Tab-separated table of C-alpha atoms and ligand atoms in Angstrom:
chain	number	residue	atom	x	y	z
A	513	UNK	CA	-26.748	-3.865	28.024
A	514	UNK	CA	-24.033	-7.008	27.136
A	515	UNK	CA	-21.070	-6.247	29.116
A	516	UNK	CA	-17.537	-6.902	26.788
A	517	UNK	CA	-14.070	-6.548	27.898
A	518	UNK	CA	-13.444	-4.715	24.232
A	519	UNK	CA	-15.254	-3.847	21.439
A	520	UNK	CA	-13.462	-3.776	18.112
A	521	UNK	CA	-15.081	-2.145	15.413
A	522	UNK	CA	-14.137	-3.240	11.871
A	523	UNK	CA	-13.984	-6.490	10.559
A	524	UNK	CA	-10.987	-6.368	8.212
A	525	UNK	CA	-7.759	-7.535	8.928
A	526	UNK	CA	-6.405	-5.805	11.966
A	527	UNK	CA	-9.635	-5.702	13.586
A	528	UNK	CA	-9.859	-9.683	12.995
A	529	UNK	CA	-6.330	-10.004	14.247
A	530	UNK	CA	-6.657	-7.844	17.400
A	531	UNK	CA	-10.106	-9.849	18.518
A	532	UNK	CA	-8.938	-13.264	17.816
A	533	UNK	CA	-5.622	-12.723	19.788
A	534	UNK	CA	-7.367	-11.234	22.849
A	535	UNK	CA	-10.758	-13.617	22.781
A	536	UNK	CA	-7.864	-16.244	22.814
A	537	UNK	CA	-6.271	-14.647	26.069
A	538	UNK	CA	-9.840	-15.031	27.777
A	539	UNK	CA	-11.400	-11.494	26.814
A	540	UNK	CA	-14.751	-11.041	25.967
A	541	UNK	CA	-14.773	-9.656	22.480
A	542	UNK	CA	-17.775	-8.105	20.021
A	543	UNK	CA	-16.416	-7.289	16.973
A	544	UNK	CA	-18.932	-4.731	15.041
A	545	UNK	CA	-18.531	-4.632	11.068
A	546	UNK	CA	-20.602	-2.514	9.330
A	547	UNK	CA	-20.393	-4.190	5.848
A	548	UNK	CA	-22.825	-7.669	5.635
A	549	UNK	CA	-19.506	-9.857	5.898
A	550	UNK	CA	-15.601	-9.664	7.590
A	551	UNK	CA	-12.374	-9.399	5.884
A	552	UNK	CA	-14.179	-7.940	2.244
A	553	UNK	CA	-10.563	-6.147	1.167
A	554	UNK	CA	-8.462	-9.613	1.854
A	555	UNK	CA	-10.971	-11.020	-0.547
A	556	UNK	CA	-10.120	-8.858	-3.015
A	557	UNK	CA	-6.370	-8.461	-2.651
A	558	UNK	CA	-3.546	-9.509	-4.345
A	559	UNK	CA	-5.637	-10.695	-7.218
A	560	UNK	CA	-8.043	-12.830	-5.449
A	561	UNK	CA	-4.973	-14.853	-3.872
A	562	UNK	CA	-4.307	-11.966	-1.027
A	563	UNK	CA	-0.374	-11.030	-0.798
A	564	UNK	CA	-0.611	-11.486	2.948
A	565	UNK	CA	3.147	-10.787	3.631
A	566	UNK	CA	6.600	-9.770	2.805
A	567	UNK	CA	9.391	-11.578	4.018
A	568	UNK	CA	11.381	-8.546	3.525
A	569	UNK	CA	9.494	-6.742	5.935
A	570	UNK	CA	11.828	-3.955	8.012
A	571	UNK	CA	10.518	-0.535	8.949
A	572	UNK	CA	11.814	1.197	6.182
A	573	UNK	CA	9.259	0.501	4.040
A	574	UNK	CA	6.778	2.250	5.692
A	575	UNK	CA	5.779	5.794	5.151
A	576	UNK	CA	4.840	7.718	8.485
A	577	UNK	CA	5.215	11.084	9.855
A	578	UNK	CA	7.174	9.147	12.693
A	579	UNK	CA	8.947	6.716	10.573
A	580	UNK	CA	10.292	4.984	14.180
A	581	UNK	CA	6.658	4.059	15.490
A	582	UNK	CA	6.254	1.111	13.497
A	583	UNK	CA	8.895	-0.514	15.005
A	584	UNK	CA	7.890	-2.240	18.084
A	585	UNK	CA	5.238	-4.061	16.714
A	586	UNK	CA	7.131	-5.448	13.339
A	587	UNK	CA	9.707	-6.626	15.351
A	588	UNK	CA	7.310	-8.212	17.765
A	589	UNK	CA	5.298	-9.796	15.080
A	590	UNK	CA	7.154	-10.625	12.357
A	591	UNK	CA	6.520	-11.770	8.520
A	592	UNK	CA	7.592	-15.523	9.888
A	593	UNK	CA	5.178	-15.401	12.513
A	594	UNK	CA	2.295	-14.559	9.984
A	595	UNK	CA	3.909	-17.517	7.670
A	596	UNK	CA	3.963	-20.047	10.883
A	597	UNK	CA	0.129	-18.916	11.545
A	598	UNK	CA	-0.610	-19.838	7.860
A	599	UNK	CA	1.096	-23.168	7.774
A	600	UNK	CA	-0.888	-24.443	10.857
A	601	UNK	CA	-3.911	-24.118	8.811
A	602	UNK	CA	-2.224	-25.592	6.543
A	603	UNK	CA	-2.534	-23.312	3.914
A	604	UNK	CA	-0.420	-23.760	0.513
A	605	UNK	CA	1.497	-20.517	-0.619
A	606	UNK	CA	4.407	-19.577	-2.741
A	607	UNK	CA	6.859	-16.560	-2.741
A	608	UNK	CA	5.870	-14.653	-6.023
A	609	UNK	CA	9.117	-11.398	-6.440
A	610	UNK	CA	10.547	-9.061	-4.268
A	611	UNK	CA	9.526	-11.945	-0.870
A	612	UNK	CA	5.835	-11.027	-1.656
A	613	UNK	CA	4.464	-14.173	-0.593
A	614	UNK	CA	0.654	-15.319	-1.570
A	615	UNK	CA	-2.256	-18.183	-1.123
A	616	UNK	CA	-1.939	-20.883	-3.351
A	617	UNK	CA	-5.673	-21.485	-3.334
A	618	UNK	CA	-7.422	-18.130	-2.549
A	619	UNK	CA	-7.018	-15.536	-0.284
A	620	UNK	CA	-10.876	-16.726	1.281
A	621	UNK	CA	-8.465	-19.180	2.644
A	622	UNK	CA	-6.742	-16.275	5.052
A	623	UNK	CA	-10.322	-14.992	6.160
A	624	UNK	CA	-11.453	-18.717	7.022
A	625	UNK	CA	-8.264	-19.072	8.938
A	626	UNK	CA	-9.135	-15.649	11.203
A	627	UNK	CA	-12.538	-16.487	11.523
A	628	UNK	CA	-11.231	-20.067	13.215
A	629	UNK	CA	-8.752	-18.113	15.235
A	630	UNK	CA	-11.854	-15.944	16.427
A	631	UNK	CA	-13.385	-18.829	17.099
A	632	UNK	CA	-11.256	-19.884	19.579
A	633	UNK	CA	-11.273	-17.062	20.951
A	634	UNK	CA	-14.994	-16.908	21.415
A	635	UNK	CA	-15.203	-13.393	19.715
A	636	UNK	CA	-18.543	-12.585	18.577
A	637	UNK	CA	-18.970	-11.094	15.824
A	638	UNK	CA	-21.962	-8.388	14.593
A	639	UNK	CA	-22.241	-7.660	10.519
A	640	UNK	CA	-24.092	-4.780	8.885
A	641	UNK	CA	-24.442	-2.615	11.702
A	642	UNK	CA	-23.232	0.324	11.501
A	643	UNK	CA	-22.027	1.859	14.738
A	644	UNK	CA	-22.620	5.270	16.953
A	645	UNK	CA	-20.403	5.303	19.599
A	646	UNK	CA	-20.931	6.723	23.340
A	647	UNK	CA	-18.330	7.102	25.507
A	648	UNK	CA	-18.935	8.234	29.393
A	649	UNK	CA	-17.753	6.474	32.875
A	650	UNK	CA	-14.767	5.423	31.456
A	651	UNK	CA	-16.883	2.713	29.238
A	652	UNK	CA	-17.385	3.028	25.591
A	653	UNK	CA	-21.445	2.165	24.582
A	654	UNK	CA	-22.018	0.938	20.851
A	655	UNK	CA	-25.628	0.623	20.919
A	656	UNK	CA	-26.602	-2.378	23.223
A	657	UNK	CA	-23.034	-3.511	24.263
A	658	UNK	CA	-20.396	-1.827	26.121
A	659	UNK	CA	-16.596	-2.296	27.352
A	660	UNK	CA	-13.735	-0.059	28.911
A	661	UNK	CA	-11.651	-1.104	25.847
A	662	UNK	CA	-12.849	0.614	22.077
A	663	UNK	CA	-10.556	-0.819	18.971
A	664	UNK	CA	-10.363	1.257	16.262
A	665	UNK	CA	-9.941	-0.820	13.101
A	666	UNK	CA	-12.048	0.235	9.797
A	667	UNK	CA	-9.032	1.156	7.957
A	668	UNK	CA	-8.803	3.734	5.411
A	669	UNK	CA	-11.116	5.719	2.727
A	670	UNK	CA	-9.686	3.552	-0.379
A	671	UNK	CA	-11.986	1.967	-2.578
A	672	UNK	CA	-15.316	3.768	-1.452
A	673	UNK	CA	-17.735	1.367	-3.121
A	674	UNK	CA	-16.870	-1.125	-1.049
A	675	UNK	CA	-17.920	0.975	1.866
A	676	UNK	CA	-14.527	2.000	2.910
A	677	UNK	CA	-15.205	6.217	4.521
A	678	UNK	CA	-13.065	7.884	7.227
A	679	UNK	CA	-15.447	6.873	9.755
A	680	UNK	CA	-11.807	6.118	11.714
A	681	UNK	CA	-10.867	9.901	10.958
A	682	UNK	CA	-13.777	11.380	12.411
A	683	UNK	CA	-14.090	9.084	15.509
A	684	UNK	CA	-10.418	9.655	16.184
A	685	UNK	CA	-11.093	13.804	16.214
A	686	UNK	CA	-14.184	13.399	18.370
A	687	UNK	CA	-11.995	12.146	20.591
A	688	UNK	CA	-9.231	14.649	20.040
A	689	UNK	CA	-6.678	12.870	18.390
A	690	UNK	CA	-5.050	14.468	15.566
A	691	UNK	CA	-5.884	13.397	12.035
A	692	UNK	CA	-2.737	13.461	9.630
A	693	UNK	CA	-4.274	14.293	6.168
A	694	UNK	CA	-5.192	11.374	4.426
A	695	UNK	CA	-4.186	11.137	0.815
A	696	UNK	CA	-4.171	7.917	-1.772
A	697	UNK	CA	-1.592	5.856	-1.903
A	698	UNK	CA	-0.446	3.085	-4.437
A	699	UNK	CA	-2.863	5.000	-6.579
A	700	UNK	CA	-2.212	5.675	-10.737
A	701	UNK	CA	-1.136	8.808	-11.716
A	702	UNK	CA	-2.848	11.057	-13.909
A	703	UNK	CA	-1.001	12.917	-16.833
A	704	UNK	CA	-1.853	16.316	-17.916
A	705	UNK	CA	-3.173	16.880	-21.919
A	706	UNK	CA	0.682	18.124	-22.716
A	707	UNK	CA	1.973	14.468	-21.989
A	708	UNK	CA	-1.031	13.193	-23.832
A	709	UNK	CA	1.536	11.425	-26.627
A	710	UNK	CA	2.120	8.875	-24.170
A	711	UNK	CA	-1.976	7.928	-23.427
A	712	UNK	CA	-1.577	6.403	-27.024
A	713	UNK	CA	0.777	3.536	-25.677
A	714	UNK	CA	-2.170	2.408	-23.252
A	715	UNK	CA	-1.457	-0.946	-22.470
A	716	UNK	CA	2.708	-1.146	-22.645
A	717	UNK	CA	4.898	-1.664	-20.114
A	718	UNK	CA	8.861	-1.836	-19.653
A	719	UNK	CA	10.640	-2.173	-16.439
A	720	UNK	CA	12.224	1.581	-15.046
A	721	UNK	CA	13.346	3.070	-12.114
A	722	UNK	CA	10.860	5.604	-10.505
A	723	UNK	CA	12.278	8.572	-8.818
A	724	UNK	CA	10.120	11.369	-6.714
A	725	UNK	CA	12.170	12.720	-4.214
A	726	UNK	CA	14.719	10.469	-2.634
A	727	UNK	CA	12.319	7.579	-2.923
A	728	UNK	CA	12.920	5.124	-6.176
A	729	UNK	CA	11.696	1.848	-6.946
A	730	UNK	CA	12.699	-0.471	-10.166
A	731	UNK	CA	9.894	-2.332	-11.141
A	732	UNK	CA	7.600	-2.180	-14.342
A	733	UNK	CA	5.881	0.790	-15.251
A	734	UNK	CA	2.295	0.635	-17.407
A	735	UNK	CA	1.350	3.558	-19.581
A	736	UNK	CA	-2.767	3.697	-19.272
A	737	UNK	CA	-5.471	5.882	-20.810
A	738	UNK	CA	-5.192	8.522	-18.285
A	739	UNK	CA	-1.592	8.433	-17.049
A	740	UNK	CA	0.848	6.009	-15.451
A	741	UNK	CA	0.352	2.612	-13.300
A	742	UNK	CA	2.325	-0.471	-13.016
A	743	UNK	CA	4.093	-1.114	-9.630
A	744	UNK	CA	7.196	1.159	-9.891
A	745	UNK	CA	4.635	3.791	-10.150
A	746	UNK	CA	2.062	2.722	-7.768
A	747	UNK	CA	4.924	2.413	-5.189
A	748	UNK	CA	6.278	5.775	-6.387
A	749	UNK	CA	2.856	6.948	-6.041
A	750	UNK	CA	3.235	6.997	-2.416
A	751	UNK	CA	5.981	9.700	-2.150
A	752	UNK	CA	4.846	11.887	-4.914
A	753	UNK	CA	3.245	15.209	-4.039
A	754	UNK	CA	1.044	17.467	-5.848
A	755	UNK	CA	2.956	19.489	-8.257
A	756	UNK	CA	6.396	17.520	-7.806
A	757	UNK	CA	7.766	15.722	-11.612
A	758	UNK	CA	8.478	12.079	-11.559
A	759	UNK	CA	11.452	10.956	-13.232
A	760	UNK	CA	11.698	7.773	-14.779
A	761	UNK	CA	15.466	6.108	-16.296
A	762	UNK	CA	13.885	3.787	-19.159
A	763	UNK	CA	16.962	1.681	-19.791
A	764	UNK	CA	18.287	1.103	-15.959
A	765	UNK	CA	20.119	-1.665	-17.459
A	766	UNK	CA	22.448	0.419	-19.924
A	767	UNK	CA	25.860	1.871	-18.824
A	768	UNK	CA	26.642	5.975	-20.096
A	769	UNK	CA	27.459	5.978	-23.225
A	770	UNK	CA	25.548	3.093	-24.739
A	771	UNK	CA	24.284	5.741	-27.202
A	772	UNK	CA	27.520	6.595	-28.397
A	773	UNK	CA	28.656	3.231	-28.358
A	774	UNK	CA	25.566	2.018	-30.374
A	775	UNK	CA	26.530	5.153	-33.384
A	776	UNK	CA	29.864	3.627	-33.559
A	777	UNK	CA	28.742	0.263	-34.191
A	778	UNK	CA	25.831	0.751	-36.312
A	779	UNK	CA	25.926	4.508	-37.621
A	780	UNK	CA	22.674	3.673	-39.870
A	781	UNK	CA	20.422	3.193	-37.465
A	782	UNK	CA	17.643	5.424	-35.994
A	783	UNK	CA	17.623	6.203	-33.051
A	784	UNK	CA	13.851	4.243	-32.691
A	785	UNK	CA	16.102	1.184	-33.591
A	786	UNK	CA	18.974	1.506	-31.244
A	787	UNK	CA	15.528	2.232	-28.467
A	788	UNK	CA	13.502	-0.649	-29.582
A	789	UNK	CA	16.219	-3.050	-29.039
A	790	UNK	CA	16.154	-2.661	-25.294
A	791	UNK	CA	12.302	-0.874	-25.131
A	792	UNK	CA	8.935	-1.986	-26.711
A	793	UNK	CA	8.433	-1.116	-30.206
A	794	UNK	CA	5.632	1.430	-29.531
A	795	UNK	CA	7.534	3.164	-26.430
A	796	UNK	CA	10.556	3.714	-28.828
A	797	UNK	CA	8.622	5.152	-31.383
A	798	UNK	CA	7.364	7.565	-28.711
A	799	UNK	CA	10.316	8.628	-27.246
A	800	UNK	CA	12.325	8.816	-30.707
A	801	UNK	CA	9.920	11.024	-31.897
A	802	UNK	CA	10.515	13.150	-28.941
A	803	UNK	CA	13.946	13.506	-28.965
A	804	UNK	CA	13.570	14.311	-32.371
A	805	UNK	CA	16.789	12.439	-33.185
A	806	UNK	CA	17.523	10.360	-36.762
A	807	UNK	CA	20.141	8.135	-37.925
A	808	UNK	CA	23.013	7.983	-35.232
A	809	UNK	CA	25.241	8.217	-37.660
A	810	UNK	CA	24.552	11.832	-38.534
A	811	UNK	CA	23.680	12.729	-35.035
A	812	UNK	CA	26.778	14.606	-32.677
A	813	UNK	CA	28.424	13.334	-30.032
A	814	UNK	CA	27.053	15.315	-27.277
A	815	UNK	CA	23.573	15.451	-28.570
A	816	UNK	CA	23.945	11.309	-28.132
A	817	UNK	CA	24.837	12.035	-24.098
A	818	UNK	CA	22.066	14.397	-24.080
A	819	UNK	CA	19.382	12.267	-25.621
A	820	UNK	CA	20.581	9.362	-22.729
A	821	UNK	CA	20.661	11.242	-19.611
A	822	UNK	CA	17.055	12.735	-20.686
A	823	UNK	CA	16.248	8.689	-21.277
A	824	UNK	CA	17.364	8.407	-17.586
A	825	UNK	CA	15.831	10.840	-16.059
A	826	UNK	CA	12.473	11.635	-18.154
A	827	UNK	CA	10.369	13.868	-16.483
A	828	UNK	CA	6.573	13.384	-16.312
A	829	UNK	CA	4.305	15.879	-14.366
A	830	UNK	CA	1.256	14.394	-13.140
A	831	UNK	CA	-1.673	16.399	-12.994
A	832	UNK	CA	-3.489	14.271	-10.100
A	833	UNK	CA	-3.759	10.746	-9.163
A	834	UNK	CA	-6.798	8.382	-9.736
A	835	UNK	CA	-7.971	9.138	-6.021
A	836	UNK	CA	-8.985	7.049	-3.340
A	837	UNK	CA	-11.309	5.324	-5.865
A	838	UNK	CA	-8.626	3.536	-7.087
A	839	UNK	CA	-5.888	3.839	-4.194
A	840	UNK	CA	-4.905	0.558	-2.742
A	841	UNK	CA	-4.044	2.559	0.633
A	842	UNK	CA	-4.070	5.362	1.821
A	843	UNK	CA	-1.169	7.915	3.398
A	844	UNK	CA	-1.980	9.510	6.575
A	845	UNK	CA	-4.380	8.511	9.112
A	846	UNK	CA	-4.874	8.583	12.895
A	847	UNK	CA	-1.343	10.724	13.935
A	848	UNK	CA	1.371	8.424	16.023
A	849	UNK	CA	1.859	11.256	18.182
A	850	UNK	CA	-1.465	10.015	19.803
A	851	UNK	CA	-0.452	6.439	20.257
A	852	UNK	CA	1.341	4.484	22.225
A	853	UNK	CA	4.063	2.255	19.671
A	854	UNK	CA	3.953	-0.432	21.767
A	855	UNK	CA	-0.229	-1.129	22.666
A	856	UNK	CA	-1.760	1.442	20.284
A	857	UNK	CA	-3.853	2.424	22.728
A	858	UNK	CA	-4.317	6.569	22.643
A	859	UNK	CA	-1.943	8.457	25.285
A	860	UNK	CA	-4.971	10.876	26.337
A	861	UNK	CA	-8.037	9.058	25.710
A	862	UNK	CA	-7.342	5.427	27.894
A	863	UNK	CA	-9.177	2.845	26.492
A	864	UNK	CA	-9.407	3.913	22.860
A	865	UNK	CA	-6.996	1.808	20.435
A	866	UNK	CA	-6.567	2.308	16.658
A	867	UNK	CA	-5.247	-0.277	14.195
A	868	UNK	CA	-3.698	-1.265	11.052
A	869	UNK	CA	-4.981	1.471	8.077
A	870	UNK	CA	-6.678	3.797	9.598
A	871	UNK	CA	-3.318	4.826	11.516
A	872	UNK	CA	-0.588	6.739	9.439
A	873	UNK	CA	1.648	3.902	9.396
A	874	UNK	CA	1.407	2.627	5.217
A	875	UNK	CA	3.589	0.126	3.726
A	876	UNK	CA	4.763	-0.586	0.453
A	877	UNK	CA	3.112	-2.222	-2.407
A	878	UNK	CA	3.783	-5.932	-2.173
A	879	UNK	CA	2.330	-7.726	1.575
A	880	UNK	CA	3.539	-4.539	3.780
A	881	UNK	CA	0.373	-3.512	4.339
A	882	UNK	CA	-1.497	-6.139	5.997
A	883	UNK	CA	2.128	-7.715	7.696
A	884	UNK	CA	1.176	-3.611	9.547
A	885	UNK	CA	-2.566	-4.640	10.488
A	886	UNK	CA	-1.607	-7.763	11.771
A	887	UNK	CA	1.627	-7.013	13.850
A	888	UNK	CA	-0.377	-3.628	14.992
A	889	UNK	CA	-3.604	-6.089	15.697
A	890	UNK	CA	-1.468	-8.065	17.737
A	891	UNK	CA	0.241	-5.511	19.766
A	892	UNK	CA	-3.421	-4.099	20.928
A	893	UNK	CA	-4.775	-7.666	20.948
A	894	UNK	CA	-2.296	-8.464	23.543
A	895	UNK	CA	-2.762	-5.849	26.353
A	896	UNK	CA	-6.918	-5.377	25.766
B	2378	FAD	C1	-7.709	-3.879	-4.305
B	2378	FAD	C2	-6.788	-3.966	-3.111
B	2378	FAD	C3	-5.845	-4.970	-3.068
B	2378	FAD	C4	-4.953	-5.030	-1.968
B	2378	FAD	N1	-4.034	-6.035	-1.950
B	2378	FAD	C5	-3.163	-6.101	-0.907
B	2378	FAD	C6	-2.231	-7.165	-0.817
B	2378	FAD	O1	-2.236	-8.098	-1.632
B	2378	FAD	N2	-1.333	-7.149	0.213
B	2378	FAD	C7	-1.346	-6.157	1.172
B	2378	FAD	O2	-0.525	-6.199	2.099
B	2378	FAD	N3	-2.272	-5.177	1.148
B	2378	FAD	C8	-3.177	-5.136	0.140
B	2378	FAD	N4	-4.109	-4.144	0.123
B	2378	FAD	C9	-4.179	-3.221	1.273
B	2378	FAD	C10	-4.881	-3.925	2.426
B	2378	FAD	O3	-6.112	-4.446	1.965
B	2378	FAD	C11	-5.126	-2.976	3.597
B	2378	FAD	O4	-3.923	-2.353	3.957
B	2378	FAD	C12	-5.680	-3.739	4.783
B	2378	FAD	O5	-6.897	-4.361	4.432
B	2378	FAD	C13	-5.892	-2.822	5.969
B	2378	FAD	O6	-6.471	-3.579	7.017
B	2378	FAD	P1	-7.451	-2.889	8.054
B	2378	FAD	O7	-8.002	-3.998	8.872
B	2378	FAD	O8	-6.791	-1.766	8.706
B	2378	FAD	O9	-8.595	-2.265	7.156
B	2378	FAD	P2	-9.711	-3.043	6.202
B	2378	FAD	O10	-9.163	-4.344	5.820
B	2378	FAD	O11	-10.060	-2.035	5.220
B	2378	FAD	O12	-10.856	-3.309	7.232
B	2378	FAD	C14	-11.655	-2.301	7.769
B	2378	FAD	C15	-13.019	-2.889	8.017
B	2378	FAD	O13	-13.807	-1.963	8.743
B	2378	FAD	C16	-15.107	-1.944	8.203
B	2378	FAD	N5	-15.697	-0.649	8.514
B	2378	FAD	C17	-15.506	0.551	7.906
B	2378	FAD	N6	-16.215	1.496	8.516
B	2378	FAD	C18	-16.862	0.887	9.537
B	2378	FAD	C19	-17.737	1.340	10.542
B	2378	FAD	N7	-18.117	2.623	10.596
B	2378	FAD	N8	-18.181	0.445	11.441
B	2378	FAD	C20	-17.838	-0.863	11.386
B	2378	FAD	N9	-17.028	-1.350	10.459
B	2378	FAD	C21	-16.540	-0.474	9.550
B	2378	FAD	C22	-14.889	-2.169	6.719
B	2378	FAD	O14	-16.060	-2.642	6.097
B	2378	FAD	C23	-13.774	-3.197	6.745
B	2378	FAD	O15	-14.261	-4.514	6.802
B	2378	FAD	C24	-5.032	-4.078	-0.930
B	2378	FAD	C25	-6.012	-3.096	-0.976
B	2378	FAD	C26	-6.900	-3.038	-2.041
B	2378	FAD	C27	-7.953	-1.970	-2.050
């Protein structure tokens, strides 16, 4: 039996985070990932160049059943911190929108730079084994190795093929911790056959305002063979709930009236004109033909108003999401009623941590996410 201070299992980034920052403060750390290689979802994010923070980062854009427990740790870790990390290593990056900032190069470059930090820490790290877990004596036993400390960290069920599962989920329950149900986040939507006219504009997208509940987000919007995508509704995704509309205002840029105002000064155009000036071509056509509106000219007054505020607040009904097959996240996750905000570690069950994902602690679209596994990585990696 190898004797460990902690054993972290999961090799993506919380679990990197959390062992480099303890192996650093003299801890003997194993770190167990079951896939053949660490850190496989920072390979593949943010388009191969991983978004790996937001400088906008605050607690309010994270979705939680306690929205307060993310707190602590953001504020103890911040975006800058991430950004000073990444310009020791002296990696080159640039701010893309909204203060999502990315790897010039590629994001391989952020999984090289945790492996060093490991390194220094003298973690050791196990691929392709995929774990059972004892726990008796107050030590936790994963197959030859054991350690008083047991880190949680193999995220979420998104993206099954590439070996995501709730392994996290079930581990958590054996131990008694509550599970809040899991459901995909920053997923498409899926529209039902009735909205079908709009799976013929596959491929456009405007910018809009998405609306579900009191959450809205103005960013573009992508009509696709099955539904909706495009950030505003990937973000928007997050809030939605089975059976809710979505409402989306496709001309946030237009003041009331602009309909009226656009009959007065050109009564011969269509209403597909006075759309496609401000919408693409194929979009207006759509929506035109839905309003069932002609020349402005010959159109009333109030039926103008009408036709805007439906503009402004067009109602879709999705019929499902694309799942966790295509989620980028997922909502839900190991409850924060179990954890302590400030070490993770699990009120009843000492020893046992759980990080980044597979808590229910998800960000927004755009760096939130993994600024959450490392500032929650941290705040374990610090007290193991
Ligand atoms: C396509 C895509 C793009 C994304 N892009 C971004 C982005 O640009 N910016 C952003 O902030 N977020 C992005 N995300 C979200 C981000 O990847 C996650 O929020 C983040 O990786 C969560 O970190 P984690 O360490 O908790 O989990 P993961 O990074 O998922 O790591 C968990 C690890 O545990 C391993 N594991 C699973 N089960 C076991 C087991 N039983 N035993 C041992 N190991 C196990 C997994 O193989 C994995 O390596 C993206 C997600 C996807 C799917």
């Amino acid at each position: 039996m190898s004797e460990y201070d902690a054993i972290i299992l999961g090799g993506g980034a919380a679990g990197l985070m959390c062992a480099a920052i303890a192996g650093q403060r003299g801890r003997r750390v194993l770190l167990i990932e079951q896939a053949d290689r660490v850190g496989k979802k920072i390979l593949i994010s943010g388009g191969g160049r991983c978004n790996f923070t937001n400088i906008h980062t605050a607690p309010d854009r994270y979705l939680s059943a306690n929205p307060h427990f993310a707190k602590s740790a953001l504020s103890r870790y911040t975006a800058a911190d991430f950004l000073d990390l990444v310009e020791r290593h002296g990696i080159a990056w640039h701010e893309k929108t909204l203060g999502q900032l990315f790897c010039d190069g590629s994001a391989k470059q952020i999984v090289a730079m945790l492996l060093e930090e490991c390194t220094k820490g003298g973690v050791e790290i196990a691929t392709g084994i995929s774990p059972q877990v004892e726990h008796a004596d107050g030590r936790y036993r994963v197959g030859q190795a054991s350690a008083p400390s047991l880190v949680i960290a193999t995220g979420g069920p998104s993206i099954p093929k590439m070996g995501a599962t709730g392994f996290a989920y079930d581990l958590a329950r054996r131990f008694g911790l509550k599970v809040v149900e899991p459901r995909p986040a920053l997923v498409p939507l899926t529209l039902p056959g009735g909205e079908a006219l709009f799976r013929d504009l596959s491929g456009v997208a405007t910018e809009v305002v998405a609306r579900a509940g009191k959450a809205s987000f103005r960013e573009a919007a992508l009509f696709t063979h099955r539904g909706l995508s495009g950030p505003a509704i990937l973000q928007i995704s997050s809030y939605w709930r089975h059976g809710e509309p979505i409402a989306i205002d496709f001309l946030p840029d237009l003041p009331a009236g602009w309909l009226v105002e656009a009959k007065r000064a050109r009564p011969r155009a269509t209403l597909r004109k006075a759309l496609s000036d401000h919408l693409p071509d194929r979009l207006a056509e759509a929506l035109a033909e839905r309003l069932a509106l002609g020349e402005l000219g010959a159109t009333k007054g109030p039926k103008l108003t009408e036709a805007e505020r439906t503009l402004a607040h067009w109602r879709f009904h999705p019929n499902g999401t694309e799942g966790f097959a295509k989620a980028e996240v997922t909502v839900g996750g190991i409850s924060t009623a179990e954890l302590s905000s400030q070490t993770m570690e699990a009120r009843k069950v000492p020893g046992l941590y759980a990080i980044g994902e597979a808590v229910d602690v998800t960000g927004w679209l755009g760096g939130y996410n993994f600024q959450w596994a490392w500032a929650s990585g941290i705040a374990a990696g610090q007290v193991l």
